[in-house]
PDB file of C-alpha atoms in Angstrom:
ATOM      1  CA  MET M   1       1.298 -14.513  17.660  1.00 45.00           C
ATOM      2  CA  ALA M   2       2.591 -11.952  20.105  1.00 52.00           C
ATOM      3  CA  THR M   3       0.498 -12.024  23.182  1.00 58.00           C
ATOM      4  CA  GLY M   4      -0.263  -8.366  23.148  1.00 68.00           C
ATOM      5  CA  SER M   5      -1.497  -8.406  19.468  1.00 77.00           C
ATOM      6  CA  VAL M   6      -5.057  -9.596  20.107  1.00 82.00           C
ATOM      7  CA  PRO M   7      -5.932  -7.055  22.763  1.00 80.00           C
ATOM      8  CA  ALA M   8      -4.230  -4.318  20.840  1.00 81.00           C
ATOM      9  CA  VAL M   9      -6.412  -5.069  17.716  1.00 79.00           C
ATOM     10  CA  ARG M  10      -9.485  -5.329  19.782  1.00 78.00           C
ATOM     11  CA  ALA M  11      -8.715  -1.959  21.428  1.00 82.00           C
ATOM     12  CA  PHE M  12      -8.083  -0.234  18.163  1.00 78.00           C
ATOM     13  CA  ASN M  13     -11.445  -1.658  16.724  1.00 77.00           C
ATOM     14  CA  ARG M  14     -13.274  -0.193  19.808  1.00 77.00           C
ATOM     15  CA  PHE M  15     -11.539   3.145  19.324  1.00 77.00           C
ATOM     16  CA  TYR M  16     -12.126   3.268  15.582  1.00 73.00           C
ATOM     17  CA  THR M  17     -15.818   2.152  15.449  1.00 69.00           C
ATOM     18  CA  ARG M  18     -16.538   4.815  18.152  1.00 71.00           C
ATOM     19  CA  LYS M  19     -14.638   7.388  16.229  1.00 67.00           C
ATOM     20  CA  ILE M  20     -16.440   7.043  12.913  1.00 64.00           C
ATOM     21  CA  GLY M  21     -19.901   6.350  14.445  1.00 60.00           C
ATOM     22  CA  ILE M  22     -20.530   2.761  13.617  1.00 52.00           C
ATOM     23  CA  LEU M  23     -22.092   2.102  16.931  1.00 46.00           C
ATOM     24  CA  GLU M  24     -24.860   4.791  16.384  1.00 51.00           C
ATOM     25  CA  GLU M  25     -28.276   3.474  15.311  1.00 48.00           C
ATOM     26  CA  GLY M  26     -28.121   5.166  11.886  1.00 46.00           C
ATOM     27  CA  LEU M  27     -24.912   5.746  10.055  1.00 48.00           C
ATOM     28  CA  LEU M  28     -24.177   9.424   9.112  1.00 50.00           C
ATOM     29  CA  GLN M  29     -27.143  10.516  11.251  1.00 56.00           C
ATOM     30  CA  THR M  30     -29.503   8.797   8.782  1.00 64.00           C
ATOM     31  CA  ARG M  31     -32.062   6.002   8.882  1.00 74.00           C
ATOM     32  CA  PHE M  32     -29.612   3.555   7.304  1.00 78.00           C
ATOM     33  CA  SER M  33     -27.258   1.085   8.915  1.00 78.00           C
ATOM     34  CA  LEU M  34     -23.588   0.568   8.080  1.00 78.00           C
ATOM     35  CA  VAL M  35     -24.425  -2.503   6.071  1.00 82.00           C
ATOM     36  CA  GLU M  36     -27.249  -0.816   4.071  1.00 85.00           C
ATOM     37  CA  VAL M  37     -25.048   2.047   3.183  1.00 83.00           C
ATOM     38  CA  ARG M  38     -22.390  -0.378   2.000  1.00 84.00           C
ATOM     39  CA  VAL M  39     -24.947  -2.221  -0.208  1.00 86.00           C
ATOM     40  CA  LEU M  40     -25.874   1.200  -1.720  1.00 85.00           C
ATOM     41  CA  TYR M  41     -22.233   2.009  -2.356  1.00 84.00           C
ATOM     42  CA  GLU M  42     -21.803  -1.383  -4.265  1.00 84.00           C
ATOM     43  CA  LEU M  43     -24.935  -0.924  -6.347  1.00 85.00           C
ATOM     44  CA  ALA M  44     -23.908   2.757  -7.129  1.00 84.00           C
ATOM     45  CA  HIS M  45     -20.631   1.672  -8.406  1.00 78.00           C
ATOM     46  CA  ARG M  46     -21.893  -1.121 -10.586  1.00 74.00           C
ATOM     47  CA  ASP M  47     -24.135  -0.853 -13.625  1.00 72.00           C
ATOM     48  CA  GLN M  48     -25.941  -3.931 -12.497  1.00 76.00           C
ATOM     49  CA  SER M  49     -25.339  -6.913 -10.132  1.00 80.00           C
ATOM     50  CA  THR M  50     -27.049 -10.070  -8.830  1.00 84.00           C
ATOM     51  CA  ALA M  51     -27.896 -10.501  -5.284  1.00 85.00           C
ATOM     52  CA  ALA M  52     -25.532 -13.602  -5.106  1.00 85.00           C
ATOM     53  CA  ALA M  53     -22.573 -11.547  -6.437  1.00 83.00           C
ATOM     54  CA  LEU M  54     -23.287  -8.763  -3.721  1.00 84.00           C
ATOM     55  CA  ALA M  55     -23.617 -11.378  -1.019  1.00 84.00           C
ATOM     56  CA  ALA M  56     -20.322 -12.917  -2.047  1.00 83.00           C
ATOM     57  CA  GLU M  57     -18.584  -9.478  -2.253  1.00 79.00           C
ATOM     58  CA  LEU M  58     -19.808  -8.249   1.152  1.00 81.00           C
ATOM     59  CA  GLY M  59     -19.705 -11.591   2.911  1.00 82.00           C
ATOM     60  CA  LEU M  60     -23.321 -11.278   3.859  1.00 83.00           C
ATOM     61  CA  ASP M  61     -25.979 -13.901   4.709  1.00 86.00           C
ATOM     62  CA  PRO M  62     -28.142 -14.076   1.675  1.00 86.00           C
ATOM     63  CA  GLY M  63     -31.285 -14.073   3.721  1.00 88.00           C
ATOM     64  CA  TYR M  64     -30.101 -10.866   5.556  1.00 88.00           C
ATOM     65  CA  LEU M  65     -29.210  -9.196   2.212  1.00 87.00           C
ATOM     66  CA  SER M  66     -32.531 -10.269   0.774  1.00 89.00           C
ATOM     67  CA  ARG M  67     -34.350  -8.322   3.473  1.00 91.00           C
ATOM     68  CA  ILE M  68     -32.191  -5.107   2.822  1.00 89.00           C
ATOM     69  CA  LEU M  69     -32.958  -5.291  -0.955  1.00 89.00           C
ATOM     70  CA  SER M  70     -36.653  -5.811  -0.207  1.00 90.00           C
ATOM     71  CA  ARG M  71     -36.585  -2.632   1.816  1.00 90.00           C
ATOM     72  CA  PHE M  72     -34.742  -0.790  -0.873  1.00 89.00           C
ATOM     73  CA  LYS M  73     -37.308  -1.985  -3.423  1.00 90.00           C
ATOM     74  CA  GLY M  74     -40.107  -0.719  -1.301  1.00 90.00           C
ATOM     75  CA  LEU M  75     -38.444   2.784  -1.025  1.00 90.00           C
ATOM     76  CA  GLY M  76     -37.959   2.781  -4.792  1.00 91.00           C
ATOM     77  CA  TYR M  77     -34.207   2.637  -4.671  1.00 89.00           C
ATOM     78  CA  ILE M  78     -33.635  -0.496  -6.848  1.00 88.00           C
ATOM     79  CA  SER M  79     -34.919  -2.156  -9.949  1.00 89.00           C
ATOM     80  CA  ARG M  80     -34.939  -5.820 -10.867  1.00 86.00           C
ATOM     81  CA  LYS M  81     -34.953  -7.471 -14.304  1.00 84.00           C
ATOM     82  CA  PRO M  82     -34.254 -11.113 -15.279  1.00 81.00           C
ATOM     83  CA  SER M  83     -30.682 -12.115 -16.107  1.00 76.00           C
ATOM     84  CA  PRO M  84     -30.225 -13.224 -19.717  1.00 73.00           C
ATOM     85  CA  GLU M  85     -27.641 -15.669 -18.641  1.00 67.00           C
ATOM     86  CA  ASP M  86     -29.624 -17.214 -15.776  1.00 64.00           C
ATOM     87  CA  GLY M  87     -33.353 -16.855 -15.461  1.00 63.00           C
ATOM     88  CA  ARG M  88     -33.192 -17.774 -11.865  1.00 72.00           C
ATOM     89  CA  GLN M  89     -31.189 -14.614 -11.069  1.00 76.00           C
ATOM     90  CA  SER M  90     -32.320 -11.067 -11.185  1.00 80.00           C
ATOM     91  CA  LEU M  91     -30.154  -8.213 -12.277  1.00 85.00           C
ATOM     92  CA  LEU M  92     -30.176  -5.310  -9.638  1.00 86.00           C
ATOM     93  CA  SER M  93     -29.421  -1.677 -10.347  1.00 87.00           C
ATOM     94  CA  LEU M  94     -30.148   1.659  -8.639  1.00 88.00           C
ATOM     95  CA  THR M  95     -33.001   3.712  -9.817  1.00 90.00           C
ATOM     96  CA  ALA M  96     -32.702   7.547 -10.235  1.00 89.00           C
ATOM     97  CA  LYS M  97     -34.150   7.875  -6.824  1.00 91.00           C
ATOM     98  CA  GLY M  98     -31.728   5.496  -5.258  1.00 87.00           C
ATOM     99  CA  ARG M  99     -28.729   7.234  -6.997  1.00 88.00           C
ATOM    100  CA  THR M 100     -29.995  10.530  -5.630  1.00 89.00           C
ATOM    101  CA  GLU M 101     -30.144   8.994  -2.163  1.00 86.00           C
ATOM    102  CA  PHE M 102     -26.726   7.550  -2.383  1.00 84.00           C
ATOM    103  CA  ALA M 103     -25.245  10.739  -3.670  1.00 84.00           C
ATOM    104  CA  LYS M 104     -26.538  12.639  -0.536  1.00 83.00           C
ATOM    105  CA  LEU M 105     -24.995   9.954   1.649  1.00 82.00           C
ATOM    106  CA  ASP M 106     -21.691  10.102  -0.260  1.00 79.00           C
ATOM    107  CA  VAL M 107     -21.602  13.882   0.230  1.00 80.00           C
ATOM    108  CA  ARG M 108     -22.294  13.620   3.776  1.00 80.00           C
ATOM    109  CA  GLN M 109     -19.606  10.866   4.385  1.00 77.00           C
ATOM    110  CA  ASN M 110     -17.103  12.979   2.499  1.00 76.00           C
ATOM    111  CA  HIS M 111     -18.015  15.911   4.768  1.00 79.00           C
ATOM    112  CA  GLU M 112     -17.593  13.806   7.868  1.00 79.00           C
ATOM    113  CA  VAL M 113     -14.217  12.397   6.853  1.00 77.00           C
ATOM    114  CA  GLU M 114     -13.179  16.056   6.121  1.00 81.00           C
ATOM    115  CA  GLU M 115     -14.085  17.021   9.638  1.00 81.00           C
ATOM    116  CA  LEU M 116     -12.145  14.031  11.055  1.00 80.00           C
ATOM    117  CA  LEU M 117      -9.037  14.927   9.129  1.00 81.00           C
ATOM    118  CA  GLU M 118      -9.359  18.736   9.595  1.00 85.00           C
ATOM    119  CA  PRO M 119      -7.072  18.953  12.553  1.00 86.00           C
ATOM    120  CA  LEU M 120      -4.298  17.083  10.954  1.00 81.00           C
ATOM    121  CA  SER M 121      -1.378  18.617   9.043  1.00 82.00           C
ATOM    122  CA  ASP M 122      -0.582  17.451   5.425  1.00 68.00           C
ATOM    123  CA  ALA M 123       2.400  15.304   6.961  1.00 70.00           C
ATOM    124  CA  GLU M 124       0.026  13.690   9.575  1.00 77.00           C
ATOM    125  CA  ARG M 125      -2.592  12.925   6.767  1.00 73.00           C
ATOM    126  CA  THR M 126       0.307  11.371   4.669  1.00 64.00           C
ATOM    127  CA  GLU M 127       1.153   9.295   7.716  1.00 74.00           C
ATOM    128  CA  LEU M 128      -2.465   8.127   8.393  1.00 76.00           C
ATOM    129  CA  THR M 129      -3.247   7.045   4.911  1.00 69.00           C
ATOM    130  CA  ALA M 130       0.051   5.228   4.767  1.00 64.00           C
ATOM    131  CA  ALA M 131      -0.759   3.422   8.114  1.00 75.00           C
ATOM    132  CA  MET M 132      -4.188   2.505   6.654  1.00 71.00           C
ATOM    133  CA  GLY M 133      -2.573   1.173   3.481  1.00 65.00           C
ATOM    134  CA  THR M 134      -0.294  -0.920   5.664  1.00 71.00           C
ATOM    135  CA  VAL M 135      -3.094  -2.335   7.570  1.00 76.00           C
ATOM    136  CA  GLU M 136      -4.988  -3.236   4.523  1.00 69.00           C
ATOM    137  CA  ARG M 137      -1.894  -4.935   2.864  1.00 65.00           C
ATOM    138  CA  LEU M 138      -1.055  -7.035   6.076  1.00 74.00           C
ATOM    139  CA  LEU M 139      -4.551  -8.309   6.586  1.00 76.00           C
ATOM    140  CA  ASN M 140      -5.334  -8.947   2.816  1.00 67.00           C
ATOM    141  CA  PRO M 141      -2.067 -10.570   1.760  1.00 62.00           C
ATOM    142  CA  THR M 142      -3.646 -12.905  -0.924  1.00 57.00           C
ATOM    143  CA  SER M 143      -5.009  -9.886  -2.923  1.00 53.00           C
ATOM    144  CA  THR M 144      -3.332  -9.973  -6.349  1.00 48.00           C
ATOM    145  CA  GLN M 145      -5.375  -7.169  -7.863  1.00 52.00           C
ATOM    146  CA  ASP M 146      -4.920  -3.484  -7.812  1.00 55.00           C
ATOM    147  CA  PRO M 147      -8.591  -2.448  -7.400  1.00 72.00           C
ATOM    148  CA  PHE M 148     -10.116   0.536  -9.203  1.00 82.00           C
ATOM    149  CA  ILE M 149     -13.773   1.643  -9.667  1.00 84.00           C
ATOM    150  CA  LEU M 150     -15.503   3.418 -12.472  1.00 87.00           C
ATOM    151  CA  ARG M 151     -18.053   5.944 -11.437  1.00 89.00           C
ATOM    152  CA  GLY M 152     -20.103   8.970 -12.620  1.00 89.00           C
ATOM    153  CA  PRO M 153     -18.680  12.480 -12.260  1.00 91.00           C
ATOM    154  CA  ARG M 154     -19.122  14.556  -9.075  1.00 89.00           C
ATOM    155  CA  VAL M 155     -18.881  18.130  -8.298  1.00 89.00           C
ATOM    156  CA  GLY M 156     -15.172  19.131  -8.829  1.00 90.00           C
ATOM    157  CA  ASP M 157     -14.401  16.201 -11.021  1.00 93.00           C
ATOM    158  CA  MET M 158     -14.495  18.231 -14.271  1.00 94.00           C
ATOM    159  CA  GLY M 159     -11.945  20.739 -13.137  1.00 94.00           C
ATOM    160  CA  LEU M 160      -9.706  17.940 -11.759  1.00 94.00           C
ATOM    161  CA  VAL M 161      -9.949  15.920 -14.990  1.00 96.00           C
ATOM    162  CA  VAL M 162      -9.064  18.865 -17.047  1.00 96.00           C
ATOM    163  CA  ALA M 163      -6.096  19.797 -14.924  1.00 94.00           C
ATOM    164  CA  GLN M 164      -4.689  16.326 -14.570  1.00 94.00           C
ATOM    165  CA  GLN M 165      -4.890  15.751 -18.341  1.00 94.00           C
ATOM    166  CA  ALA M 166      -3.407  19.108 -19.262  1.00 94.00           C
ATOM    167  CA  LEU M 167      -0.389  18.600 -16.781  1.00 93.00           C
ATOM    168  CA  LEU M 168       0.243  15.032 -18.077  1.00 91.00           C
ATOM    169  CA  TYR M 169       0.425  15.936 -21.647  1.00 92.00           C
ATOM    170  CA  GLN M 170       2.321  18.949 -20.923  1.00 91.00           C
ATOM    171  CA  ARG M 171       5.010  16.887 -19.046  1.00 89.00           C
ATOM    172  CA  GLU M 172       4.959  13.994 -21.499  1.00 88.00           C
ATOM    173  CA  TYR M 173       4.614  15.814 -24.853  1.00 89.00           C
ATOM    174  CA  GLY M 174       5.107  19.574 -24.168  1.00 89.00           C
ATOM    175  CA  TRP M 175       1.532  20.533 -25.115  1.00 91.00           C
ATOM    176  CA  ASP M 176       0.831  24.082 -24.170  1.00 89.00           C
ATOM    177  CA  GLU M 177      -2.043  26.000 -22.552  1.00 91.00           C
ATOM    178  CA  ARG M 178      -4.106  25.771 -25.763  1.00 92.00           C
ATOM    179  CA  PHE M 179      -4.644  22.034 -25.070  1.00 93.00           C
ATOM    180  CA  GLU M 180      -5.910  22.895 -21.483  1.00 94.00           C
ATOM    181  CA  ALA M 181      -8.304  25.505 -23.071  1.00 95.00           C
ATOM    182  CA  LEU M 182      -9.476  22.785 -25.486  1.00 94.00           C
ATOM    183  CA  LEU M 183     -10.087  20.366 -22.683  1.00 95.00           C
ATOM    184  CA  ALA M 184     -12.072  23.077 -20.631  1.00 96.00           C
ATOM    185  CA  LYS M 185     -14.241  23.703 -23.595  1.00 95.00           C
ATOM    186  CA  ILE M 186     -15.096  20.122 -23.956  1.00 95.00           C
ATOM    187  CA  ALA M 187     -15.888  19.495 -20.352  1.00 95.00           C
ATOM    188  CA  GLY M 188     -17.777  22.706 -20.128  1.00 95.00           C
ATOM    189  CA  GLN M 189     -19.911  21.831 -23.076  1.00 95.00           C
ATOM    190  CA  PHE M 190     -20.520  18.410 -21.582  1.00 95.00           C
ATOM    191  CA  ILE M 191     -21.924  19.890 -18.455  1.00 94.00           C
ATOM    192  CA  ASP M 192     -23.997  22.565 -20.178  1.00 95.00           C
ATOM    193  CA  GLU M 193     -25.468  20.352 -23.004  1.00 93.00           C
ATOM    194  CA  PHE M 194     -25.561  16.942 -21.066  1.00 93.00           C
ATOM    195  CA  ASP M 195     -28.269  14.437 -22.271  1.00 93.00           C
ATOM    196  CA  PRO M 196     -28.037  11.489 -19.814  1.00 90.00           C
ATOM    197  CA  LYS M 197     -29.938   9.290 -22.303  1.00 90.00           C
ATOM    198  CA  ARG M 198     -27.172   9.641 -24.896  1.00 94.00           C
ATOM    199  CA  GLU M 199     -23.983  10.817 -23.014  1.00 95.00           C
ATOM    200  CA  LYS M 200     -22.006   9.597 -20.208  1.00 95.00           C
ATOM    201  CA  CYS M 201     -18.760  10.282 -18.444  1.00 95.00           C
ATOM    202  CA  TRP M 202     -16.807   7.783 -16.484  1.00 95.00           C
ATOM    203  CA  ILE M 203     -14.311   8.643 -13.746  1.00 94.00           C
ATOM    204  CA  ALA M 204     -11.691   6.112 -12.879  1.00 92.00           C
ATOM    205  CA  GLU M 205     -10.945   6.121  -9.235  1.00 89.00           C
ATOM    206  CA  ARG M 206      -8.156   4.160  -7.160  1.00 85.00           C
ATOM    207  CA  GLY M 207      -7.615   4.482  -3.533  1.00 77.00           C
ATOM    208  CA  GLY M 208     -10.094   7.479  -3.309  1.00 79.00           C
ATOM    209  CA  GLU M 209      -7.984   9.461  -5.881  1.00 86.00           C
ATOM    210  CA  VAL M 210      -9.095  10.165  -9.418  1.00 91.00           C
ATOM    211  CA  VAL M 211      -6.700   8.508 -11.724  1.00 92.00           C
ATOM    212  CA  GLY M 212      -8.476   8.702 -15.260  1.00 95.00           C
ATOM    213  CA  ALA M 213     -11.575   9.423 -17.229  1.00 96.00           C
ATOM    214  CA  ILE M 214     -13.443   9.190 -20.470  1.00 97.00           C
ATOM    215  CA  PHE M 215     -16.476  10.815 -22.191  1.00 97.00           C
ATOM    216  CA  LEU M 216     -19.021   9.625 -24.607  1.00 97.00           C
ATOM    217  CA  VAL M 217     -20.987  12.393 -26.395  1.00 97.00           C
ATOM    218  CA  LYS M 218     -23.502  12.673 -29.066  1.00 95.00           C
ATOM    219  CA  THR M 219     -22.866  14.496 -32.398  1.00 95.00           C
ATOM    220  CA  GLU M 220     -25.076  16.115 -35.092  1.00 94.00           C
ATOM    221  CA  ASP M 221     -25.672  12.691 -36.482  1.00 95.00           C
ATOM    222  CA  PRO M 222     -27.998  10.834 -34.074  1.00 94.00           C
ATOM    223  CA  LYS M 223     -26.416   7.474 -35.164  1.00 96.00           C
ATOM    224  CA  VAL M 224     -22.890   8.543 -34.407  1.00 97.00           C
ATOM    225  CA  ALA M 225     -21.280   9.073 -30.913  1.00 97.00           C
ATOM    226  CA  LYS M 226     -17.910  10.559 -30.166  1.00 97.00           C
ATOM    227  CA  LEU M 227     -15.311   9.259 -27.599  1.00 98.00           C
ATOM    228  CA  ARG M 228     -13.428  12.111 -25.872  1.00 97.00           C
ATOM    229  CA  MET M 229     -10.766  12.925 -23.341  1.00 96.00           C
ATOM    230  CA  LEU M 230      -9.488   9.383 -22.579  1.00 96.00           C
ATOM    231  CA  TYR M 231      -6.550   9.507 -20.099  1.00 94.00           C
ATOM    232  CA  VAL M 232      -4.978   7.435 -17.325  1.00 94.00           C
ATOM    233  CA  ASN M 233      -2.553   8.578 -14.879  1.00 90.00           C
ATOM    234  CA  PRO M 234       1.006   7.267 -15.372  1.00 87.00           C
ATOM    235  CA  SER M 235       1.035   5.905 -11.675  1.00 82.00           C
ATOM    236  CA  VAL M 236      -1.644   3.377 -12.580  1.00 84.00           C
ATOM    237  CA  ARG M 237      -0.809   2.385 -16.233  1.00 82.00           C
ATOM    238  CA  GLY M 238      -0.742  -1.436 -16.723  1.00 81.00           C
ATOM    239  CA  LEU M 239      -3.696  -2.094 -14.527  1.00 83.00           C
ATOM    240  CA  GLY M 240      -6.285  -2.226 -17.521  1.00 86.00           C
ATOM    241  CA  ILE M 241      -8.016   1.036 -16.589  1.00 91.00           C
ATOM    242  CA  GLY M 242      -7.649   2.617 -20.190  1.00 92.00           C
ATOM    243  CA  ASN M 243      -9.142  -0.534 -21.815  1.00 92.00           C
ATOM    244  CA  ARG M 244     -11.962  -0.795 -19.232  1.00 91.00           C
ATOM    245  CA  LEU M 245     -12.939   2.785 -19.837  1.00 95.00           C
ATOM    246  CA  VAL M 246     -13.096   2.210 -23.586  1.00 95.00           C
ATOM    247  CA  GLU M 247     -15.143  -1.060 -23.172  1.00 92.00           C
ATOM    248  CA  GLU M 248     -17.541   0.959 -20.937  1.00 92.00           C
ATOM    249  CA  CYS M 249     -17.947   3.581 -23.742  1.00 94.00           C
ATOM    250  CA  ILE M 250     -18.691   0.904 -26.433  1.00 94.00           C
ATOM    251  CA  ARG M 251     -21.201  -0.872 -24.219  1.00 91.00           C
ATOM    252  CA  PHE M 252     -23.040   2.256 -23.462  1.00 93.00           C
ATOM    253  CA  ALA M 253     -22.986   3.269 -27.100  1.00 94.00           C
ATOM    254  CA  ARG M 254     -24.540  -0.127 -28.096  1.00 92.00           C
ATOM    255  CA  ASP M 255     -27.280   0.402 -25.395  1.00 90.00           C
ATOM    256  CA  CYS M 256     -28.003   3.658 -26.897  1.00 92.00           C
ATOM    257  CA  LYS M 257     -28.470   2.219 -30.281  1.00 93.00           C
ATOM    258  CA  TYR M 258     -25.633   4.174 -31.826  1.00 96.00           C
ATOM    259  CA  ARG M 259     -24.300   2.796 -35.086  1.00 96.00           C
ATOM    260  CA  LYS M 260     -20.714   4.199 -34.949  1.00 96.00           C
ATOM    261  CA  ILE M 261     -18.211   5.675 -32.556  1.00 97.00           C
ATOM    262  CA  THR M 262     -15.790   8.216 -33.689  1.00 98.00           C
ATOM    263  CA  LEU M 263     -12.796   9.771 -31.920  1.00 97.00           C
ATOM    264  CA  TRP M 264      -9.958  12.230 -32.539  1.00 95.00           C
ATOM    265  CA  THR M 265      -6.382  11.622 -31.306  1.00 95.00           C
ATOM    266  CA  GLN M 266      -2.812  12.155 -32.216  1.00 93.00           C
ATOM    267  CA  SER M 267      -0.407   9.693 -33.665  1.00 93.00           C
ATOM    268  CA  ILE M 268       2.101  10.266 -30.850  1.00 92.00           C
ATOM    269  CA  LEU M 269      -0.317   8.786 -28.345  1.00 93.00           C
ATOM    270  CA  VAL M 270       0.787   5.194 -28.925  1.00 91.00           C
ATOM    271  CA  GLY M 271      -0.699   3.602 -25.817  1.00 90.00           C
ATOM    272  CA  ALA M 272      -4.125   5.101 -26.426  1.00 93.00           C
ATOM    273  CA  ARG M 273      -4.078   3.965 -30.156  1.00 93.00           C
ATOM    274  CA  ARG M 274      -3.257   0.387 -28.978  1.00 93.00           C
ATOM    275  CA  ILE M 275      -6.363   0.436 -26.891  1.00 94.00           C
ATOM    276  CA  TYR M 276      -8.464   1.633 -29.663  1.00 95.00           C
ATOM    277  CA  GLU M 277      -7.200  -0.831 -32.067  1.00 94.00           C
ATOM    278  CA  ARG M 278      -7.667  -3.564 -29.478  1.00 91.00           C
ATOM    279  CA  ASN M 279     -11.273  -2.653 -29.200  1.00 93.00           C
ATOM    280  CA  GLY M 280     -11.794  -2.719 -32.984  1.00 93.00           C
ATOM    281  CA  PHE M 281     -11.532   0.856 -33.940  1.00 96.00           C
ATOM    282  CA  LYS M 282      -9.936   1.534 -37.380  1.00 96.00           C
ATOM    283  CA  LEU M 283      -7.943   4.590 -38.422  1.00 96.00           C
ATOM    284  CA  VAL M 284      -9.814   6.321 -41.248  1.00 96.00           C
ATOM    285  CA  LYS M 285      -8.063   9.739 -41.620  1.00 95.00           C
ATOM    286  CA  SER M 286      -4.889  11.528 -40.721  1.00 95.00           C
ATOM    287  CA  TRP M 287      -3.630  15.139 -41.271  1.00 93.00           C
ATOM    288  CA  PRO M 288      -1.038  17.732 -39.916  1.00 93.00           C
ATOM    289  CA  TYR M 289      -1.994  19.632 -36.878  1.00 90.00           C
ATOM    290  CA  ARG M 290      -0.149  22.214 -34.759  1.00 84.00           C
ATOM    291  CA  ASP M 291      -2.855  24.167 -32.670  1.00 78.00           C
ATOM    292  CA  ILE M 292      -1.335  22.962 -29.366  1.00 80.00           C
ATOM    293  CA  GLY M 293       2.310  24.096 -29.837  1.00 70.00           C
ATOM    294  CA  HIS M 294       3.807  21.146 -31.748  1.00 77.00           C
ATOM    295  CA  ASP M 295       3.960  19.661 -35.090  1.00 86.00           C
ATOM    296  CA  LEU M 296       1.515  16.483 -34.795  1.00 90.00           C
ATOM    297  CA  ILE M 297      -0.333  14.166 -36.975  1.00 93.00           C
ATOM    298  CA  SER M 298      -3.968  14.232 -35.937  1.00 94.00           C
ATOM    299  CA  GLU M 299      -6.070  11.065 -36.620  1.00 96.00           C
ATOM    300  CA  THR M 300      -9.783  10.114 -36.962  1.00 96.00           C
ATOM    301  CA  TRP M 301     -10.642   6.530 -35.699  1.00 97.00           C
ATOM    302  CA  GLU M 302     -14.053   4.903 -36.018  1.00 96.00           C
ATOM    303  CA  LEU M 303     -15.687   1.857 -34.671  1.00 96.00           C
ATOM    304  CA  GLU M 304     -18.884   0.331 -36.398  1.00 94.00           C
ATOM    305  CA  LEU M 305     -21.273  -1.020 -33.829  1.00 91.00           C
TER     306      LEU M 305
END
């Protein structure tokens, strides 16, 4: 190792921890420590987890984590239920109160990062994020995965999802603005009529960027749900994101006691059709369709749950 590397890394650590406020008593000017915020983050981005899995993921002493979880339990932020696979373990998940608290922290952290980046030009921001990626790659050379997370939608996500999907299919298939209008109508209806007990949207995020999405919505038949607006950006295809999104839809539909999932797609969307088929969907109907600027074959697929 070069003799100057150790002091250089330590100097950078001192600079960065001071810059982002880690040394303050409460992160983001709150009553929570950095570790507590990170635990909330992990729970917010998982449907459920065991304490052992959290401790392993975060590299925390189990006793220390247990004290944090006890505090969160007292605040009403987490719930516990026995694991069906191992009765000695409890499955942890955030309550509605916990998710509300995390959402406030998430907004505050985004705001602080925006303030940190505000003086930088676009070129400087690109240089900074590239440098961060280099640091992560060099210090984590054994990682073989391309990580992504699935989360619920935030303010601004719906417009972004509509824009990304409209541009994607315009470039790849030449679909016109009528498809964008259809997407906007579906997203708007989801927001206006959202039923959290029967409907859900998952946003796929990688490296802080939205890279895909899927919706599960109710229909007029209380036993039938509809899968809508699945897409994955070309830059992250091959990582299993599309399949994971569909799997989450199916799991949620079963939890909601739906008997069937239906979806509408086009025969030209070969990649999506493979995902549907892999997850047990069956093609039940097809017909000519031209409402988005091209002669297409529309299809209805169904999955019996």
